[in-house]
N, CA, C and O atoms as a DFTB+ gen file, in Angstrom:
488 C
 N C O
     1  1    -194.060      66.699    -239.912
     2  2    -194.095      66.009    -238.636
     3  2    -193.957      64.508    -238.892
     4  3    -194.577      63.920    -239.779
     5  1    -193.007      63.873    -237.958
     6  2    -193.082      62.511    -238.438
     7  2    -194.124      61.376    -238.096
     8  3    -194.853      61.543    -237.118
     9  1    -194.196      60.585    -238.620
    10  2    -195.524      60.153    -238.462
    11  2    -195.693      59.363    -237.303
    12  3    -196.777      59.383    -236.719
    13  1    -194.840      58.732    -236.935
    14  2    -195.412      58.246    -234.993
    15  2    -195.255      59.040    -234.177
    16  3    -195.509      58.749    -233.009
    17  1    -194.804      60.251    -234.507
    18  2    -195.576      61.789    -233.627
    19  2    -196.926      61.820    -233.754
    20  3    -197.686      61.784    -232.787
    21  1    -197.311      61.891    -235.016
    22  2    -198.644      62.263    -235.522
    23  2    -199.448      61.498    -234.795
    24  3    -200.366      62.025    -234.167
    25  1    -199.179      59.751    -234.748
    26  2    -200.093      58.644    -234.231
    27  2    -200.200      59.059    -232.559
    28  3    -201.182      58.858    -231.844
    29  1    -198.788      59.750    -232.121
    30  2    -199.137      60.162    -230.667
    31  2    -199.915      60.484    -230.074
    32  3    -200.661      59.950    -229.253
    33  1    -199.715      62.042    -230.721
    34  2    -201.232      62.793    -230.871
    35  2    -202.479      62.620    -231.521
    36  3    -203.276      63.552    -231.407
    37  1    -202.725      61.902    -231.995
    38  2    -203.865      61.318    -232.953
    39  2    -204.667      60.448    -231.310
    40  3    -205.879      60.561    -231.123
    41  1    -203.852      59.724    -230.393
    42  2    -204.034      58.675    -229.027
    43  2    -204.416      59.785    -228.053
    44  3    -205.502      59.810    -227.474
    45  1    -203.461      60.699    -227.906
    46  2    -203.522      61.261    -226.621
    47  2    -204.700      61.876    -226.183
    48  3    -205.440      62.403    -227.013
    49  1    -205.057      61.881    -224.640
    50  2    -206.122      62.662    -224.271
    51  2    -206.004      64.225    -224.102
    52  3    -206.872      65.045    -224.400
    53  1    -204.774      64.475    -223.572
    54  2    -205.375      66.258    -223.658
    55  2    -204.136      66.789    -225.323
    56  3    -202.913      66.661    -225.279
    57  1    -204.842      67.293    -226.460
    58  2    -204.134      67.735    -227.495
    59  2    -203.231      69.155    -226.522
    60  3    -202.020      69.118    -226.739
    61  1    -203.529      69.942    -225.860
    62  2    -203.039      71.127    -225.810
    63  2    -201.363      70.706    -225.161
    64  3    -200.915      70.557    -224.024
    65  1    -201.035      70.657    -225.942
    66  2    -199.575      70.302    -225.696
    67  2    -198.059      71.151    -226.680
    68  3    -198.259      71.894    -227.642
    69  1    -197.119      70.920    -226.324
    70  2    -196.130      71.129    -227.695
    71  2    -195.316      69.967    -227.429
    72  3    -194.768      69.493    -226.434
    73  1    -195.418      69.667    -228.643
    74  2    -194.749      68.275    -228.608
    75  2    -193.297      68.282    -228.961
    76  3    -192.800      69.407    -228.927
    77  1    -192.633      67.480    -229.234
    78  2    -191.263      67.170    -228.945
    79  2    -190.520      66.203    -229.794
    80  3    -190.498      65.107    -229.233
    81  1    -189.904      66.199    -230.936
    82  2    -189.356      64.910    -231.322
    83  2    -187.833      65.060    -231.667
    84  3    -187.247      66.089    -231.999
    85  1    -187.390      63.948    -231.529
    86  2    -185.483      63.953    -231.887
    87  2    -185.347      63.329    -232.949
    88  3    -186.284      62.663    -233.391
    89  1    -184.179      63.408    -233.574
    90  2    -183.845      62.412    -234.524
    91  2    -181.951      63.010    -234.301
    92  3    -181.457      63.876    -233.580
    93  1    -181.382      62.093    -235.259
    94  2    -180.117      62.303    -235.450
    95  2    -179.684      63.384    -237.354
    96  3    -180.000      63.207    -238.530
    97  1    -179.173      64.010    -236.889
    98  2    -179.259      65.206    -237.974
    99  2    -178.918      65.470    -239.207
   100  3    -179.346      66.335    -239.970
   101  1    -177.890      64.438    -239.392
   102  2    -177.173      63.942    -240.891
   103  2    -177.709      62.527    -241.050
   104  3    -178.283      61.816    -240.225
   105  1    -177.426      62.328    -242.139
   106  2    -177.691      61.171    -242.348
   107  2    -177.042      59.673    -242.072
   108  3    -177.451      58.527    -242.258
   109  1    -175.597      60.359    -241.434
   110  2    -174.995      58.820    -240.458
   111  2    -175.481      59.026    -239.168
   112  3    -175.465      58.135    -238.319
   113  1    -175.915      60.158    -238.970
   114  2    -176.557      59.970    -237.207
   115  2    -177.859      59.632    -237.687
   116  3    -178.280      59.346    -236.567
   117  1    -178.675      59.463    -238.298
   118  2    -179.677      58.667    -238.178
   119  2    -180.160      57.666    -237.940
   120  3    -181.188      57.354    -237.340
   121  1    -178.867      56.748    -238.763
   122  2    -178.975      55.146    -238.381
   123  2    -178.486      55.112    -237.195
   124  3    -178.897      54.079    -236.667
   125  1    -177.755      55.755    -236.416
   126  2    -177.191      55.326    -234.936
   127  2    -177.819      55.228    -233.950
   128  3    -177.534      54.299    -233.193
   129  1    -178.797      56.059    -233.631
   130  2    -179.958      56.654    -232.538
   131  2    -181.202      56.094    -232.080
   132  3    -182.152      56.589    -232.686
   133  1    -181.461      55.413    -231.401
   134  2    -182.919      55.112    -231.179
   135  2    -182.821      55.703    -229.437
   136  3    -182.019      55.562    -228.514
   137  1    -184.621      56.689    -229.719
   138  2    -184.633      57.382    -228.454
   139  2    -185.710      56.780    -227.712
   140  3    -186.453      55.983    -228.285
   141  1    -185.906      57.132    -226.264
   142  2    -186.835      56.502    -225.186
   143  2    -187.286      58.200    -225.218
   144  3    -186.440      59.040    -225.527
   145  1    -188.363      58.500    -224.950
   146  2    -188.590      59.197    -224.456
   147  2    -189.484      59.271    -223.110
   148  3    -190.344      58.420    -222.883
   149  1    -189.148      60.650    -221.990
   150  2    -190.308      60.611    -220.944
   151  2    -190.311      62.242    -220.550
   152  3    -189.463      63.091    -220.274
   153  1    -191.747      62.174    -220.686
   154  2    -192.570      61.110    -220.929
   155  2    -192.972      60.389    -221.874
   156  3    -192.693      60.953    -222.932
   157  1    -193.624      59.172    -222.082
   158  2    -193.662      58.656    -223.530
   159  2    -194.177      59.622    -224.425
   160  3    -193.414      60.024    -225.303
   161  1    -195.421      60.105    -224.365
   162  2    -195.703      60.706    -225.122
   163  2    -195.403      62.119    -226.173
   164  3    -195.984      62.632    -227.129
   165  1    -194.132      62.398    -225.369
   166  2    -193.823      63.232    -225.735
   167  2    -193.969      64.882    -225.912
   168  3    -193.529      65.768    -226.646
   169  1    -194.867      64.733    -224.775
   170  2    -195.526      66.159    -225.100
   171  2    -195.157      67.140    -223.401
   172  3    -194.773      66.570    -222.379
   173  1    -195.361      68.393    -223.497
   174  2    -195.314      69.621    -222.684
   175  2    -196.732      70.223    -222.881
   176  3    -197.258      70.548    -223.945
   177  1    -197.295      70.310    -221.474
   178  2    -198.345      71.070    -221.819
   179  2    -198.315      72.751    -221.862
   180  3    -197.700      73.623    -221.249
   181  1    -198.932      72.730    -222.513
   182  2    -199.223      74.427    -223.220
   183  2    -199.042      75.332    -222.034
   184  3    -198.525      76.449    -222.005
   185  1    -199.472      74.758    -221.244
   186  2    -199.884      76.121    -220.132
   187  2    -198.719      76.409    -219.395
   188  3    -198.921      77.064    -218.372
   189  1    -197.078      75.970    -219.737
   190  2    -196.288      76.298    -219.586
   191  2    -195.322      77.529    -220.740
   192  3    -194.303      78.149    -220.437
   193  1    -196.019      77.562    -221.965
   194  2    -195.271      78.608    -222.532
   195  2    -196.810      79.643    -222.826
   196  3    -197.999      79.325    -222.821
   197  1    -196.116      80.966    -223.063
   198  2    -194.817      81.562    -223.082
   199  2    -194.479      81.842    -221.630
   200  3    -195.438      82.185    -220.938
   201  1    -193.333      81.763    -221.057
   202  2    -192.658      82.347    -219.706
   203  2    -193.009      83.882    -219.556
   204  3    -192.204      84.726    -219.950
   205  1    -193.858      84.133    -219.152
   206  2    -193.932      85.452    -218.582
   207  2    -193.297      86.222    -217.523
   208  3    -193.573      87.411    -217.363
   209  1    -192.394      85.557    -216.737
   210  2    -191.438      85.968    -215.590
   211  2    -192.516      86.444    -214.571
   212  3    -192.394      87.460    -213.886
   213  1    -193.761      85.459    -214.541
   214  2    -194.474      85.263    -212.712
   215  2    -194.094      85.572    -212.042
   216  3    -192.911      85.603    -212.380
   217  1    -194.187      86.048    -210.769
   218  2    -193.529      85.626    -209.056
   219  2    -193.611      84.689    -208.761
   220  3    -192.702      84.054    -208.226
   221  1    -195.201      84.099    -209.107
   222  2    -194.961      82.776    -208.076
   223  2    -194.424      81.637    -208.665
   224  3    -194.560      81.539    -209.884
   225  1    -193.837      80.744    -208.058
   226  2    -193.394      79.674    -208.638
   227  2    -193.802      78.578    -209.961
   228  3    -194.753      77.805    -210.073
   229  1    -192.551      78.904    -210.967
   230  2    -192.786      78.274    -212.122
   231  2    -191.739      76.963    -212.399
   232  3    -190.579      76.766    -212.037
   233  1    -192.489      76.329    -213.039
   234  2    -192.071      74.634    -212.875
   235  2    -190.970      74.463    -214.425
   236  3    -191.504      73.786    -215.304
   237  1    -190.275      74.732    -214.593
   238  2    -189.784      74.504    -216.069
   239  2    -189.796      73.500    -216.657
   240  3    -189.206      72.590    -216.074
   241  1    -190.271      73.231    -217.691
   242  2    -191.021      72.213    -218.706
   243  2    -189.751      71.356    -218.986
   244  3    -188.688      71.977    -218.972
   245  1    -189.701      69.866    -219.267
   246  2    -188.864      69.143    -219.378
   247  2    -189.190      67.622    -220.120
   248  3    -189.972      66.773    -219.692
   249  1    -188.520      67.557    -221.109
   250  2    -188.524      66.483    -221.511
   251  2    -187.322      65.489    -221.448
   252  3    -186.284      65.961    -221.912
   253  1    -187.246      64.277    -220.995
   254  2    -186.264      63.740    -220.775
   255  2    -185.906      62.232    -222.000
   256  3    -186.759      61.497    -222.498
   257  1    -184.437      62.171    -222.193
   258  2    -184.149      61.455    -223.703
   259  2    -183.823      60.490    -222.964
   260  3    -183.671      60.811    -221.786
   261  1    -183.565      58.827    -223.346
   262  2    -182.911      57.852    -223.068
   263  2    -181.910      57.844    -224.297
   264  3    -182.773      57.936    -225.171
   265  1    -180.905      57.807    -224.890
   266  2    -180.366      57.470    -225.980
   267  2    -179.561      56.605    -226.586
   268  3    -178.383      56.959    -226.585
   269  1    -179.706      55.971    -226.909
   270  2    -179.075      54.215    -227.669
   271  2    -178.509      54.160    -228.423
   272  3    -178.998      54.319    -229.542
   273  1    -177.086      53.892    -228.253
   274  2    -176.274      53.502    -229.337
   275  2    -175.594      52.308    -229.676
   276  3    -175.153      51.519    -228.840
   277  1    -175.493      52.148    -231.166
   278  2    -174.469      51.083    -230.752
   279  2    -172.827      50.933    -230.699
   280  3    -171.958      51.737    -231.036
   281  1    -172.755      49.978    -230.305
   282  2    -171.545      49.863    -229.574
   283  2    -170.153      50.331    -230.620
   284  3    -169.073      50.831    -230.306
   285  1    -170.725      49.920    -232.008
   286  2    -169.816      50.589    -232.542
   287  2    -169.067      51.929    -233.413
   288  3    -168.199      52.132    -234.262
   289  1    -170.059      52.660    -232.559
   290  2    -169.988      53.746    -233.055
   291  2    -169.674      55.274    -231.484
   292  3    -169.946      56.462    -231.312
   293  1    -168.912      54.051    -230.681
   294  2    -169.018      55.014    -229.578
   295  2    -167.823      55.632    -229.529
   296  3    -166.789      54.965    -229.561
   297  1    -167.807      56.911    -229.449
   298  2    -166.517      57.758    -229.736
   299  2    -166.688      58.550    -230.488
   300  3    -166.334      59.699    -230.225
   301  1    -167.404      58.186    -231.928
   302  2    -167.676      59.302    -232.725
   303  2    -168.457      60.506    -232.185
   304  3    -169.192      60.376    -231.206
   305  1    -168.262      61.967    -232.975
   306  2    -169.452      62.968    -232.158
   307  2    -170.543      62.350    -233.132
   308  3    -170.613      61.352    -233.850
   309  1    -171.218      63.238    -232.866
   310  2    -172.826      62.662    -233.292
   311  2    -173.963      63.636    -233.137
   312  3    -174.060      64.353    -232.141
   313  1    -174.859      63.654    -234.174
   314  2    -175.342      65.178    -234.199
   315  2    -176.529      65.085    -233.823
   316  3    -177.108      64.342    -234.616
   317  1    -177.504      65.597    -232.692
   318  2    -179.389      65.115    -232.837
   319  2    -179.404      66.678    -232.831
   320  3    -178.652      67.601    -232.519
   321  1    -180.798      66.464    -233.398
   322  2    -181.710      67.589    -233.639
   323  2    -183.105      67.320    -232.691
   324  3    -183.520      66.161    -232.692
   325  1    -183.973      68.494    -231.752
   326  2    -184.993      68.229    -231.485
   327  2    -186.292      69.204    -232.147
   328  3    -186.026      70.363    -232.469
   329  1    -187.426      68.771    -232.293
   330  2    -188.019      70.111    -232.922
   331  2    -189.302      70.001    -231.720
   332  3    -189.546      69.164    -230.850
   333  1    -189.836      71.019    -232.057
   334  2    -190.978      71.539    -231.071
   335  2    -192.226      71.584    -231.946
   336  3    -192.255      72.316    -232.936
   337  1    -193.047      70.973    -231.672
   338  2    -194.687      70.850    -232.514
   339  2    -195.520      71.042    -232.318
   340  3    -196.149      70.120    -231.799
   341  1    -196.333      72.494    -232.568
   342  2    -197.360      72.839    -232.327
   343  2    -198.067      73.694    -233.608
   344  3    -197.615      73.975    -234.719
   345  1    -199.137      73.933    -233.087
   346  2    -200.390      74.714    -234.145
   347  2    -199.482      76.301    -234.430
   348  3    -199.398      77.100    -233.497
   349  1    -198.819      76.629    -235.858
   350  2    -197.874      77.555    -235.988
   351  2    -196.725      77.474    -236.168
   352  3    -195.994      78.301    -236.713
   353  1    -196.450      76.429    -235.709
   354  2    -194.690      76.507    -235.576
   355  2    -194.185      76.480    -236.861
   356  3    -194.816      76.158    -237.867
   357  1    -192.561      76.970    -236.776
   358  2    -192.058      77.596    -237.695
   359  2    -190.598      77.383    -237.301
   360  3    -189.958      77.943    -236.411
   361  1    -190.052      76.022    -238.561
   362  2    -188.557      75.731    -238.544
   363  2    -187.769      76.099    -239.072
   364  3    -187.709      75.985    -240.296
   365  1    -186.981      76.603    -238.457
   366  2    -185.729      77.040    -239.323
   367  2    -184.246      76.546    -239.018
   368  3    -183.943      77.202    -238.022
   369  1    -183.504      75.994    -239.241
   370  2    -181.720      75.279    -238.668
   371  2    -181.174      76.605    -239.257
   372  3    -180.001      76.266    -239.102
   373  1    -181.075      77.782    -239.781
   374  2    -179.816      78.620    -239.620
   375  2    -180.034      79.529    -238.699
   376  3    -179.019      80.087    -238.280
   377  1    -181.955      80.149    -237.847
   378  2    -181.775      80.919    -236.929
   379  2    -181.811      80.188    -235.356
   380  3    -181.535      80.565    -234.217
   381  1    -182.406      78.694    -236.103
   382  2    -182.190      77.691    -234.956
   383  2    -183.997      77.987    -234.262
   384  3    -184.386      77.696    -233.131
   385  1    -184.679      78.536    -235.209
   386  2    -186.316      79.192    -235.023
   387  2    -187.039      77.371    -234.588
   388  3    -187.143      76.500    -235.451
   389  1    -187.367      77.203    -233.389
   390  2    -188.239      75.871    -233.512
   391  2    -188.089      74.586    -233.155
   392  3    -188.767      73.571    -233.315
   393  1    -186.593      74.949    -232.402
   394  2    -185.717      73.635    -232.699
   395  2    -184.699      73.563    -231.692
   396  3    -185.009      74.239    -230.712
   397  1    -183.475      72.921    -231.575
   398  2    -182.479      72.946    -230.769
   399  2    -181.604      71.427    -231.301
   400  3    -182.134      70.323    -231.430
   401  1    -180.137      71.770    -231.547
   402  2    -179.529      71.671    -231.899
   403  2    -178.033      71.103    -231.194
   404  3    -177.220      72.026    -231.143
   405  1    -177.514      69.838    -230.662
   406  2    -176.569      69.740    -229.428
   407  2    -175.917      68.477    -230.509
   408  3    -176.387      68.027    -231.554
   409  1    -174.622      68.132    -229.754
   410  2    -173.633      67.143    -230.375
   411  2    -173.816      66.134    -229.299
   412  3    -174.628      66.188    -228.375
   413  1    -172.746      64.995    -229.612
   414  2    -172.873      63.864    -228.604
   415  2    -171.746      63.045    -228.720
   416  3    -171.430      62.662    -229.847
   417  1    -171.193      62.764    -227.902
   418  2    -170.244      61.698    -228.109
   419  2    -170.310      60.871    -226.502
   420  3    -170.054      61.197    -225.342
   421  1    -170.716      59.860    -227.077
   422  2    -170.731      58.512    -225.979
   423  2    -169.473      57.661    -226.004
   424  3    -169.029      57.019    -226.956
   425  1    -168.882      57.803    -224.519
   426  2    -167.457      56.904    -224.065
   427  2    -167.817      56.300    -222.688
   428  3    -168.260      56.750    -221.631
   429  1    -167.279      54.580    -223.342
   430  2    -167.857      53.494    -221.992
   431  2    -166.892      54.537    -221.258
   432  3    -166.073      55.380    -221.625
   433  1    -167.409      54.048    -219.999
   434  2    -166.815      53.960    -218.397
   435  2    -165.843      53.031    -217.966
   436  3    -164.959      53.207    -217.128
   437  1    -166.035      52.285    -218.458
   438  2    -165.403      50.644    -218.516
   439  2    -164.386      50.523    -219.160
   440  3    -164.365      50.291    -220.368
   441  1    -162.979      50.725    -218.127
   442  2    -161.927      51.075    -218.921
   443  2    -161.449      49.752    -220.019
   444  3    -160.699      49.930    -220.979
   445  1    -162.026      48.494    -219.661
   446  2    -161.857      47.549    -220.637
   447  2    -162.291      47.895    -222.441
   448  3    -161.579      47.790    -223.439
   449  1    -164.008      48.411    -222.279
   450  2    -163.894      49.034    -223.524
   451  2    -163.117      50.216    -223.816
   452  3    -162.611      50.151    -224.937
   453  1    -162.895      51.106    -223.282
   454  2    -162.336      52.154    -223.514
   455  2    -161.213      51.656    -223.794
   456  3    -160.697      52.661    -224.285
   457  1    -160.461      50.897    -223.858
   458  2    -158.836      50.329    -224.220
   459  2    -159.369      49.767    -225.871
   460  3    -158.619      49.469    -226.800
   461  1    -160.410      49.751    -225.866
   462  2    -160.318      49.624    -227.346
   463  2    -161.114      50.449    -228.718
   464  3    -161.585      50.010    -229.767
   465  1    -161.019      51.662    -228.217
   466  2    -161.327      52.500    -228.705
   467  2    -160.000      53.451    -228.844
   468  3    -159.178      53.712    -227.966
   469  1    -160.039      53.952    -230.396
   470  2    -158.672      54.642    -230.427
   471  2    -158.677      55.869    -229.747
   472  3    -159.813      56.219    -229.426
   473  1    -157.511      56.863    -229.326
   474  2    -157.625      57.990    -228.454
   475  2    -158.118      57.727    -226.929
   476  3    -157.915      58.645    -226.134
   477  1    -158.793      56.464    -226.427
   478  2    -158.992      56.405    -224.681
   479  2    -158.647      55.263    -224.104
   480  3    -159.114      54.863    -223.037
   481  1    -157.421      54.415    -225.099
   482  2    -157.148      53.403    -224.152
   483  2    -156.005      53.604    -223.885
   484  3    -155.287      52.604    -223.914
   485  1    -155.426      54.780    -223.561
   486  2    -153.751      55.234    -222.825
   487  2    -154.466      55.804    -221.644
   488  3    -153.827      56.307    -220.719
């Protein structure tokens, strides 16, 4: 677990949570990435898993990313990884056990930058 996860939870008032952290997955997406998270803390409380398929209305758990890049690296794909942290858990990247796994590629809007990026300024 990385360690300003750890300090998270080390602060927070209710532990019963599963927590949440990203990073970028190789080692050139690492340096690229700095995340916001919300909520800050990063956490889901417990009493949303496991999904038992209720009747009555269930709220699906959500964590939301801000993600930062810089400018010169926009176009490339780009790999993050998120993992899930709790009492048990159990990672694995080939059954994908713990974790979740998505690509990324960030392109301004702004057709000015986009004219200077190769492949989106025609």
């Amino acid at each position: 677990m990385p360690e300003d996860l750890r300090k998270k939870i080390a602060k927070a008032e209710d532990h019963n949570m599963v927590w949440i952290d990203c990073f970028g997955r190789y080692p050139a997406d690492k340096e690229v990435f700095q995340f916001e998270y919300y909520p800050e803390h990063q956490g889901i409380p417990i009493k949303y898993f496991p999904y038992r398929g209720k009747k009555n209305a269930y709220q699906i758990p959500l964590i939301a990313l801000k993600i930062k890049q810089e400018q010169e690296t926009w176009g490339q794909l780009q790999h993050i990884e998120c993992r899930a942290w709790y009492d048990g858990v159990y990672h694995n990247t080939k059954d994908k056990a713990g974790l979740v796994q998505f690509e990324l590629q960030l392109v301004p809007t702004d057709k000015s930058l986009a004219s200077t990026m190769p492949g989106y300024g025609k």
